[in-house]
PDB file of C-alpha atoms and ligand atoms in Angstrom:
ATOM      1  CA  MET J 173       0.000   0.000   0.000  1.00 97.00           C
ATOM      2  CA  LYS J 174       0.964   3.597  -0.494  1.00 98.00           C
ATOM      3  CA  LEU J 175       0.570   6.255   2.156  1.00 98.00           C
ATOM      4  CA  HIS J 176       0.350   9.777   0.788  1.00 98.00           C
ATOM      5  CA  PHE J 177       0.905  12.666   3.168  1.00 98.00           C
ATOM      6  CA  PHE J 178      -0.923  15.824   2.155  1.00 98.00           C
ATOM      7  CA  GLY J 179      -0.686  17.861   5.362  1.00 98.00           C
ATOM      8  CA  THR J 180       1.535  17.203   8.344  1.00 98.00           C
ATOM      9  CA  CYS J 181       1.263  20.053  10.834  1.00 98.00           C
ATOM     10  CA  SER J 182      -1.066  20.747  13.724  1.00 97.00           C
ATOM     11  CA  GLY J 183      -3.370  23.712  14.043  1.00 96.00           C
ATOM     12  CA  THR J 184      -0.547  26.119  14.630  1.00 90.00           C
ATOM     13  CA  GLN J 185      -0.020  29.375  12.758  1.00 90.00           C
ATOM     14  CA  PRO J 186       0.583  29.099   8.991  1.00 94.00           C
ATOM     15  CA  ARG J 187       4.101  27.951   8.086  1.00 93.00           C
ATOM     16  CA  ALA J 188       5.837  27.670   4.747  1.00 95.00           C
ATOM     17  CA  GLY J 189       5.548  24.203   3.256  1.00 95.00           C
ATOM     18  CA  ARG J 190       3.247  22.747   5.911  1.00 97.00           C
ATOM     19  CA  HIS J 191      -0.527  22.418   5.954  1.00 98.00           C
ATOM     20  CA  HIS J 192      -2.930  20.945   8.460  1.00 98.00           C
ATOM     21  CA  VAL J 193      -3.109  17.208   8.873  1.00 98.00           C
ATOM     22  CA  SER J 194      -4.336  14.860   6.149  1.00 98.00           C
ATOM     23  CA  PHE J 195      -3.119  11.631   4.560  1.00 99.00           C
ATOM     24  CA  ALA J 196      -4.495   8.765   2.496  1.00 98.00           C
ATOM     25  CA  VAL J 197      -3.949   5.052   2.037  1.00 98.00           C
ATOM     26  CA  GLU J 198      -3.934   4.100  -1.630  1.00 98.00           C
ATOM     27  CA  LEU J 199      -4.753   0.533  -2.638  1.00 98.00           C
ATOM     28  CA  PRO J 200      -5.268  -0.872  -6.144  1.00 97.00           C
ATOM     29  CA  ASN J 201      -8.968   0.019  -6.294  1.00 96.00           C
ATOM     30  CA  GLY J 202      -9.348   2.999  -4.067  1.00 97.00           C
ATOM     31  CA  VAL J 203      -8.060   5.865  -1.993  1.00 98.00           C
ATOM     32  CA  TYR J 204      -9.016   5.972   1.706  1.00 98.00           C
ATOM     33  CA  TRP J 205      -8.680   9.444   3.174  1.00 98.00           C
ATOM     34  CA  PHE J 206      -7.859  10.281   6.810  1.00 99.00           C
ATOM     35  CA  ASP J 207      -8.546  13.757   8.117  1.00 98.00           C
ATOM     36  CA  ALA J 208      -8.967  16.640   5.738  1.00 98.00           C
ATOM     37  CA  GLY J 209      -6.957  19.661   6.813  1.00 98.00           C
ATOM     38  CA  GLU J 210      -6.688  22.769   4.651  1.00 98.00           C
ATOM     39  CA  ASN J 211      -5.406  22.278   1.107  1.00 97.00           C
ATOM     40  CA  CYS J 212      -5.424  18.470   1.299  1.00 98.00           C
ATOM     41  CA  SER J 213      -7.091  17.912  -2.073  1.00 98.00           C
ATOM     42  CA  TYR J 214      -4.928  20.578  -3.724  1.00 98.00           C
ATOM     43  CA  THR J 215      -1.759  18.834  -2.575  1.00 98.00           C
ATOM     44  CA  ALA J 216      -3.141  15.394  -3.445  1.00 98.00           C
ATOM     45  CA  HIS J 217      -4.055  16.454  -6.970  1.00 98.00           C
ATOM     46  CA  LEU J 218      -0.610  17.959  -7.572  1.00 98.00           C
ATOM     47  CA  MET J 219       0.950  14.699  -6.287  1.00 98.00           C
ATOM     48  CA  GLY J 220      -0.990  12.796  -8.932  1.00 98.00           C
ATOM     49  CA  VAL J 221      -3.467  11.149  -6.573  1.00 98.00           C
ATOM     50  CA  ASP J 222      -6.709  10.628  -8.515  1.00 98.00           C
ATOM     51  CA  LEU J 223      -9.491  12.245  -6.490  1.00 98.00           C
ATOM     52  CA  LEU J 224     -12.035  10.173  -8.405  1.00 98.00           C
ATOM     53  CA  ASN J 225     -10.668   7.093  -6.635  1.00 98.00           C
ATOM     54  CA  VAL J 226     -11.642   8.355  -3.172  1.00 98.00           C
ATOM     55  CA  ARG J 227     -14.001   5.806  -1.635  1.00 98.00           C
ATOM     56  CA  SER J 228     -14.190   6.859   1.986  1.00 98.00           C
ATOM     57  CA  ILE J 229     -13.123   9.702   4.227  1.00 98.00           C
ATOM     58  CA  PHE J 230     -12.420   9.204   7.945  1.00 98.00           C
ATOM     59  CA  ILE J 231     -12.324  12.222  10.251  1.00 98.00           C
ATOM     60  CA  SER J 232     -10.673  11.804  13.673  1.00 98.00           C
ATOM     61  CA  HIS J 233     -12.453  14.799  15.217  1.00 98.00           C
ATOM     62  CA  CYS J 234     -13.955  18.031  14.005  1.00 98.00           C
ATOM     63  CA  HIS J 235     -11.364  20.631  14.930  1.00 98.00           C
ATOM     64  CA  MET J 236     -10.584  22.937  12.019  1.00 98.00           C
ATOM     65  CA  ASP J 237      -7.053  21.570  11.484  1.00 98.00           C
ATOM     66  CA  HIS J 238      -8.695  18.193  10.670  1.00 98.00           C
ATOM     67  CA  VAL J 239     -11.767  19.294   8.657  1.00 98.00           C
ATOM     68  CA  GLY J 240     -10.808  22.652   7.121  1.00 98.00           C
ATOM     69  CA  GLY J 241     -10.218  21.078   3.697  1.00 98.00           C
ATOM     70  CA  LEU J 242     -13.236  18.746   3.658  1.00 98.00           C
ATOM     71  CA  GLY J 243     -15.415  21.104   1.637  1.00 98.00           C
ATOM     72  CA  ASN J 244     -12.698  21.645  -0.943  1.00 98.00           C
ATOM     73  CA  LEU J 245     -12.020  17.904  -1.128  1.00 98.00           C
ATOM     74  CA  LEU J 246     -15.671  17.178  -1.945  1.00 98.00           C
ATOM     75  CA  TRP J 247     -15.738  20.153  -4.317  1.00 98.00           C
ATOM     76  CA  ASN J 248     -12.622  18.984  -6.162  1.00 98.00           C
ATOM     77  CA  ILE J 249     -13.970  15.426  -6.509  1.00 98.00           C
ATOM     78  CA  ARG J 250     -17.128  16.803  -8.135  1.00 98.00           C
ATOM     79  CA  LYS J 251     -15.105  19.180 -10.307  1.00 97.00           C
ATOM     80  CA  GLN J 252     -12.974  16.276 -11.547  1.00 97.00           C
ATOM     81  CA  THR J 253     -16.134  14.522 -12.743  1.00 97.00           C
ATOM     82  CA  TRP J 254     -16.735  17.557 -14.986  1.00 93.00           C
ATOM     83  CA  VAL J 255     -13.149  17.997 -16.124  1.00 95.00           C
ATOM     84  CA  LYS J 256     -12.550  14.304 -16.857  1.00 96.00           C
ATOM     85  CA  LYS J 257     -16.146  13.444 -17.842  1.00 96.00           C
ATOM     86  CA  LEU J 258     -15.917  10.445 -15.509  1.00 96.00           C
ATOM     87  CA  GLN J 259     -17.754   9.258 -12.434  1.00 96.00           C
ATOM     88  CA  PRO J 260     -15.951   8.466  -9.164  1.00 97.00           C
ATOM     89  CA  ALA J 261     -14.934   4.865  -8.520  1.00 97.00           C
ATOM     90  CA  ALA J 262     -17.520   4.759  -5.722  1.00 97.00           C
ATOM     91  CA  ASP J 263     -21.235   5.343  -6.309  1.00 97.00           C
ATOM     92  CA  ASN J 264     -21.350   6.457  -2.702  1.00 97.00           C
ATOM     93  CA  ILE J 265     -18.500   8.246  -0.946  1.00 98.00           C
ATOM     94  CA  LYS J 266     -18.792   7.600   2.776  1.00 98.00           C
ATOM     95  CA  VAL J 267     -17.700  10.276   5.233  1.00 98.00           C
ATOM     96  CA  PHE J 268     -17.107   8.969   8.768  1.00 98.00           C
ATOM     97  CA  ILE J 269     -17.348  12.013  10.993  1.00 98.00           C
ATOM     98  CA  PRO J 270     -17.922  12.255  14.755  1.00 98.00           C
ATOM     99  CA  VAL J 271     -20.032  15.439  14.638  1.00 97.00           C
ATOM    100  CA  ARG J 272     -22.963  15.399  12.205  1.00 98.00           C
ATOM    101  CA  GLU J 273     -23.436  19.178  12.361  1.00 98.00           C
ATOM    102  CA  THR J 274     -19.971  19.689  10.886  1.00 98.00           C
ATOM    103  CA  PHE J 275     -20.845  17.505   7.886  1.00 98.00           C
ATOM    104  CA  ASP J 276     -24.174  19.291   7.456  1.00 98.00           C
ATOM    105  CA  GLY J 277     -22.429  22.670   7.598  1.00 98.00           C
ATOM    106  CA  VAL J 278     -19.907  21.676   4.932  1.00 98.00           C
ATOM    107  CA  MET J 279     -22.700  20.378   2.678  1.00 98.00           C
ATOM    108  CA  MET J 280     -24.661  23.586   3.214  1.00 98.00           C
ATOM    109  CA  ILE J 281     -21.682  25.608   1.976  1.00 98.00           C
ATOM    110  CA  LEU J 282     -21.338  23.292  -1.038  1.00 98.00           C
ATOM    111  CA  ARG J 283     -25.050  23.497  -1.934  1.00 97.00           C
ATOM    112  CA  ASN J 284     -24.693  27.264  -2.152  1.00 97.00           C
ATOM    113  CA  THR J 285     -21.947  26.917  -4.737  1.00 95.00           C
ATOM    114  CA  GLU J 286     -22.486  26.115  -8.403  1.00 89.00           C
ATOM    115  CA  GLY J 287     -25.176  23.722  -9.603  1.00 91.00           C
ATOM    116  CA  ASN J 288     -26.651  23.278  -6.129  1.00 95.00           C
ATOM    117  CA  PHE J 289     -23.782  20.783  -5.780  1.00 96.00           C
ATOM    118  CA  GLU J 290     -25.846  18.120  -7.540  1.00 96.00           C
ATOM    119  CA  THR J 291     -23.952  14.910  -8.288  1.00 96.00           C
ATOM    120  CA  GLN J 292     -24.652  11.576  -9.966  1.00 94.00           C
ATOM    121  CA  TYR J 293     -23.073   9.855  -6.986  1.00 97.00           C
ATOM    122  CA  THR J 294     -23.894  10.269  -3.313  1.00 98.00           C
ATOM    123  CA  VAL J 295     -21.879  11.507  -0.352  1.00 98.00           C
ATOM    124  CA  SER J 296     -23.180  10.032   2.885  1.00 98.00           C
ATOM    125  CA  PRO J 297     -22.335  10.887   6.512  1.00 98.00           C
ATOM    126  CA  HIS J 298     -21.666   8.111   9.020  1.00 98.00           C
ATOM    127  CA  SER J 299     -21.313   8.512  12.757  1.00 97.00           C
ATOM    128  CA  VAL J 300     -18.209   7.094  14.445  1.00 98.00           C
ATOM    129  CA  ASP J 301     -18.168   4.841  17.484  1.00 96.00           C
ATOM    130  CA  ASP J 302     -15.925   2.156  18.941  1.00 97.00           C
ATOM    131  CA  SER J 303     -16.316  -0.452  16.247  1.00 96.00           C
ATOM    132  CA  LEU J 304     -15.167  -1.881  12.972  1.00 97.00           C
ATOM    133  CA  CYS J 305     -16.606   0.948  10.930  1.00 95.00           C
ATOM    134  CA  TYR J 306     -15.569   0.086   7.400  1.00 97.00           C
ATOM    135  CA  VAL J 307     -14.985  -3.015   5.316  1.00 97.00           C
ATOM    136  CA  SER J 308     -14.157  -2.406   1.689  1.00 93.00           C
ATOM    137  CA  GLU J 309     -15.891  -4.259  -1.088  1.00 85.00           C
ATOM    138  CA  ALA J 310     -13.264  -3.088  -3.568  1.00 89.00           C
ATOM    139  CA  ASP J 311     -10.041  -3.525  -1.627  1.00 94.00           C
ATOM    140  CA  ASP J 312      -8.557  -5.637   1.135  1.00 93.00           C
ATOM    141  CA  ILE J 313      -8.980  -3.016   3.848  1.00 98.00           C
ATOM    142  CA  THR J 314     -10.817  -2.645   7.146  1.00 98.00           C
ATOM    143  CA  VAL J 315     -10.925   0.436   9.350  1.00 98.00           C
ATOM    144  CA  SER J 316     -11.791   0.404  13.049  1.00 98.00           C
ATOM    145  CA  ALA J 317     -12.323   3.407  15.297  1.00 98.00           C
ATOM    146  CA  VAL J 318     -11.249   3.662  18.938  1.00 98.00           C
ATOM    147  CA  HIS J 319     -12.241   6.683  21.011  1.00 98.00           C
ATOM    148  CA  ASN J 320      -9.637   8.781  22.788  1.00 97.00           C
ATOM    149  CA  ASN J 321      -9.616  11.534  25.382  1.00 95.00           C
ATOM    150  CA  HIS J 322      -8.451  14.444  23.230  1.00 95.00           C
ATOM    151  CA  LEU J 323     -11.898  16.002  23.629  1.00 94.00           C
ATOM    152  CA  PRO J 324     -13.876  16.123  26.886  1.00 90.00           C
ATOM    153  CA  HIS J 325     -16.487  13.432  27.252  1.00 91.00           C
ATOM    154  CA  ASP J 326     -19.594  13.355  29.436  1.00 90.00           C
ATOM    155  CA  GLU J 327     -21.020  10.028  30.540  1.00 89.00           C
ATOM    156  CA  GLY J 328     -23.902   8.983  28.307  1.00 90.00           C
ATOM    157  CA  THR J 329     -22.902  11.188  25.356  1.00 92.00           C
ATOM    158  CA  ASP J 330     -21.133  10.243  22.134  1.00 93.00           C
ATOM    159  CA  TRP J 331     -17.342  10.291  21.993  1.00 96.00           C
ATOM    160  CA  LYS J 332     -16.090  13.039  19.682  1.00 97.00           C
ATOM    161  CA  SER J 333     -12.434  12.143  19.073  1.00 98.00           C
ATOM    162  CA  PHE J 334     -11.101   8.905  17.607  1.00 98.00           C
ATOM    163  CA  SER J 335      -8.002   7.033  16.559  1.00 98.00           C
ATOM    164  CA  TYR J 336      -8.185   4.685  13.570  1.00 98.00           C
ATOM    165  CA  ILE J 337      -6.789   1.189  13.059  1.00 98.00           C
ATOM    166  CA  ILE J 338      -6.296   0.367   9.386  1.00 98.00           C
ATOM    167  CA  LYS J 339      -5.675  -3.210   8.247  1.00 98.00           C
ATOM    168  CA  ALA J 340      -4.783  -3.694   4.605  1.00 98.00           C
ATOM    169  CA  GLU J 341      -2.687  -6.108   2.578  1.00 96.00           C
ATOM    170  CA  GLY J 342      -1.669  -7.917   5.764  1.00 96.00           C
ATOM    171  CA  ARG J 343      -0.345  -4.740   7.381  1.00 98.00           C
ATOM    172  CA  ARG J 344      -1.591  -2.908  10.446  1.00 98.00           C
ATOM    173  CA  VAL J 345      -1.395   0.882  10.389  1.00 98.00           C
ATOM    174  CA  VAL J 346      -2.591   2.948  13.339  1.00 98.00           C
ATOM    175  CA  TYR J 347      -3.372   6.654  13.193  1.00 98.00           C
ATOM    176  CA  SER J 348      -3.504   8.343  16.583  1.00 98.00           C
ATOM    177  CA  GLY J 349      -5.596  11.346  15.573  1.00 98.00           C
ATOM    178  CA  ASP J 350      -5.123  13.905  18.338  1.00 97.00           C
ATOM    179  CA  THR J 351      -4.786  11.984  21.545  1.00 98.00           C
ATOM    180  CA  ARG J 352      -3.353  11.598  25.024  1.00 97.00           C
ATOM    181  CA  LEU J 353      -0.428   9.297  25.721  1.00 97.00           C
ATOM    182  CA  GLU J 354      -2.488   7.158  28.110  1.00 97.00           C
ATOM    183  CA  ASP J 355      -4.886   6.390  25.237  1.00 98.00           C
ATOM    184  CA  ILE J 356      -2.348   4.764  22.958  1.00 98.00           C
ATOM    185  CA  PRO J 357      -1.853   1.338  24.611  1.00 98.00           C
ATOM    186  CA  SER J 358      -5.428   0.444  23.641  1.00 97.00           C
ATOM    187  CA  ILE J 359      -4.684   0.979  19.924  1.00 98.00           C
ATOM    188  CA  LEU J 360      -1.262  -0.684  19.977  1.00 98.00           C
ATOM    189  CA  LYS J 361      -2.150  -4.039  21.511  1.00 96.00           C
ATOM    190  CA  ASP J 362      -1.246  -5.953  18.367  1.00 98.00           C
ATOM    191  CA  GLU J 363       1.935  -5.861  16.286  1.00 98.00           C
ATOM    192  CA  THR J 364       1.774  -2.552  14.396  1.00 98.00           C
ATOM    193  CA  ASP J 365       3.683  -2.119  11.151  1.00 98.00           C
ATOM    194  CA  LEU J 366       3.307   1.648  11.176  1.00 98.00           C
ATOM    195  CA  PHE J 367       2.132   4.005  13.903  1.00 98.00           C
ATOM    196  CA  LEU J 368       1.320   7.549  12.810  1.00 98.00           C
ATOM    197  CA  MET J 369       1.536   9.596  15.992  1.00 98.00           C
ATOM    198  CA  GLU J 370       0.737  13.230  16.485  1.00 98.00           C
ATOM    199  CA  THR J 371       3.319  15.563  18.023  1.00 96.00           C
ATOM    200  CA  GLY J 372       1.110  18.628  18.338  1.00 96.00           C
ATOM    201  CA  HIS J 373       0.438  17.849  21.994  1.00 96.00           C
ATOM    202  CA  HIS J 374       3.520  15.837  22.994  1.00 96.00           C
ATOM    203  CA  SER J 375       7.269  15.920  23.049  1.00 96.00           C
ATOM    204  CA  VAL J 376       8.939  13.413  20.734  1.00 98.00           C
ATOM    205  CA  SER J 377      11.049  12.034  23.586  1.00 97.00           C
ATOM    206  CA  ASP J 378       7.988  11.443  25.789  1.00 98.00           C
ATOM    207  CA  VAL J 379       6.195   9.551  23.009  1.00 98.00           C
ATOM    208  CA  CYS J 380       9.211   7.368  22.259  1.00 98.00           C
ATOM    209  CA  ARG J 381       9.874   6.619  25.928  1.00 98.00           C
ATOM    210  CA  PHE J 382       6.212   5.799  26.511  1.00 98.00           C
ATOM    211  CA  ILE J 383       6.148   3.320  23.625  1.00 98.00           C
ATOM    212  CA  THR J 384       9.437   1.722  24.617  1.00 97.00           C
ATOM    213  CA  GLY J 385       8.708   1.759  28.363  1.00 97.00           C
ATOM    214  CA  ASN J 386       5.362   0.041  27.862  1.00 97.00           C
ATOM    215  CA  SER J 387       6.778  -2.446  25.324  1.00 97.00           C
ATOM    216  CA  LEU J 388       4.163  -1.418  22.756  1.00 97.00           C
ATOM    217  CA  PRO J 389       4.758  -3.461  19.583  1.00 97.00           C
ATOM    218  CA  VAL J 390       5.520  -0.696  17.076  1.00 98.00           C
ATOM    219  CA  LYS J 391       7.847  -1.446  14.141  1.00 97.00           C
ATOM    220  CA  ARG J 392       7.813   1.959  12.491  1.00 98.00           C
ATOM    221  CA  LEU J 393       6.993   5.224  14.235  1.00 98.00           C
ATOM    222  CA  PHE J 394       6.150   8.139  11.961  1.00 98.00           C
ATOM    223  CA  PHE J 395       5.298  11.512  13.423  1.00 98.00           C
ATOM    224  CA  ILE J 396       2.578  13.705  11.952  1.00 98.00           C
ATOM    225  CA  HIS J 397       0.510  16.719  13.087  1.00 98.00           C
ATOM    226  CA  HIS J 398       3.718  18.486  14.085  1.00 98.00           C
ATOM    227  CA  GLY J 399       3.735  21.246  16.639  1.00 96.00           C
ATOM    228  CA  ASN J 400       6.080  24.226  16.625  1.00 95.00           C
ATOM    229  CA  ARG J 401       8.752  22.424  18.647  1.00 94.00           C
ATOM    230  CA  VAL J 402       9.243  19.841  15.901  1.00 96.00           C
ATOM    231  CA  MET J 403       8.982  22.299  13.040  1.00 96.00           C
ATOM    232  CA  ASP J 404      11.419  24.768  14.648  1.00 96.00           C
ATOM    233  CA  ASP J 405      14.168  22.156  14.815  1.00 97.00           C
ATOM    234  CA  ILE J 406      13.472  18.967  12.887  1.00 96.00           C
ATOM    235  CA  GLY J 407      17.112  17.872  13.334  1.00 97.00           C
ATOM    236  CA  GLN J 408      16.749  17.914  17.111  1.00 97.00           C
ATOM    237  CA  ALA J 409      13.447  16.054  16.783  1.00 97.00           C
ATOM    238  CA  TYR J 410      15.193  13.266  14.831  1.00 97.00           C
ATOM    239  CA  ASP J 411      17.955  13.110  17.449  1.00 97.00           C
ATOM    240  CA  ASP J 412      15.344  12.830  20.237  1.00 97.00           C
ATOM    241  CA  ALA J 413      13.473  10.108  18.366  1.00 97.00           C
ATOM    242  CA  ARG J 414      16.529   8.024  17.539  1.00 96.00           C
ATOM    243  CA  ALA J 415      17.834   8.318  21.098  1.00 97.00           C
ATOM    244  CA  ASN J 416      14.594   6.963  22.548  1.00 97.00           C
ATOM    245  CA  PHE J 417      13.127   4.586  19.962  1.00 96.00           C
ATOM    246  CA  GLY J 418      14.903   1.621  18.479  1.00 90.00           C
ATOM    247  CA  GLY J 419      12.813   1.106  15.344  1.00 89.00           C
ATOM    248  CA  HIS J 420      12.338   3.051  12.126  1.00 95.00           C
ATOM    249  CA  VAL J 421      11.353   6.668  12.848  1.00 97.00           C
ATOM    250  CA  ALA J 422      10.396   9.463  10.463  1.00 98.00           C
ATOM    251  CA  PHE J 423       8.792  12.870  10.504  1.00 98.00           C
ATOM    252  CA  CYS J 424       6.209  13.112   7.742  1.00 98.00           C
ATOM    253  CA  ASP J 425       6.434  15.955   5.217  1.00 98.00           C
ATOM    254  CA  ASP J 426       3.685  17.420   3.050  1.00 98.00           C
ATOM    255  CA  GLY J 427       3.586  16.079  -0.495  1.00 98.00           C
ATOM    256  CA  THR J 428       5.424  12.816   0.195  1.00 98.00           C
ATOM    257  CA  THR J 429       4.555   9.147  -0.339  1.00 98.00           C
ATOM    258  CA  PHE J 430       5.691   6.117   1.669  1.00 98.00           C
ATOM    259  CA  GLU J 431       5.252   2.592   0.358  1.00 98.00           C
ATOM    260  CA  LEU J 432       4.558  -0.008   3.036  1.00 97.00           C
TER     261      LEU J 432
HETATM  262 ZN1   ZN S 564      -5.217  18.851  15.673  1.00 55.36          ZN
END
């Protein structure tokens, strides 16, 4: 599988060469999109990722640095159907999103753009809970959601922030979303080929020590959703990671692809 990184920073102030978090898993028959920060579809299109292959979109939580590009992503998919005179690979593009009002708001904006945003395919919202939320008919991929404590939670209400476990082609990829360190053992119980961990709320050293100290089975540790500390001195961040984690570490950059 290919992992394309479209945006790799957290919701900090604008910085040259970095946009808010978004990446996708590309398999032979589809593109599976995770978070949709600003500019994600712009970067994807320039990387050569075919937006008409998007089958599903998974949002970790509805902060702006994770949903700011969702409207433009859906807009650009529809626009590609006009430009290329083709339909998307999926008759129905599923959007897994913890807050329904955010989806409705994005669709309201889109309906007030050209053509009432009418399409010959559908875009459907799906709530997120602690479950296997997606099994692909087209590709060998499943996606499960696991809640985390990034956002406050009242007993008896829906969780609003999730991590995702992606299983495809025999590999296990885990995306932290925004999270707390104490949440991550529950998503790293099984051997994990690639863990995409946010650094917007954590120091690199703390994350590495936590994983190592708790013997969490992580083969590759890639950092995403960078905060200012990482972006101010990426060299120091690499030194901290290598000093505290024995496996393969990397700091994701916008506009890059990793083949797993
Ligand atoms: Zn964030």
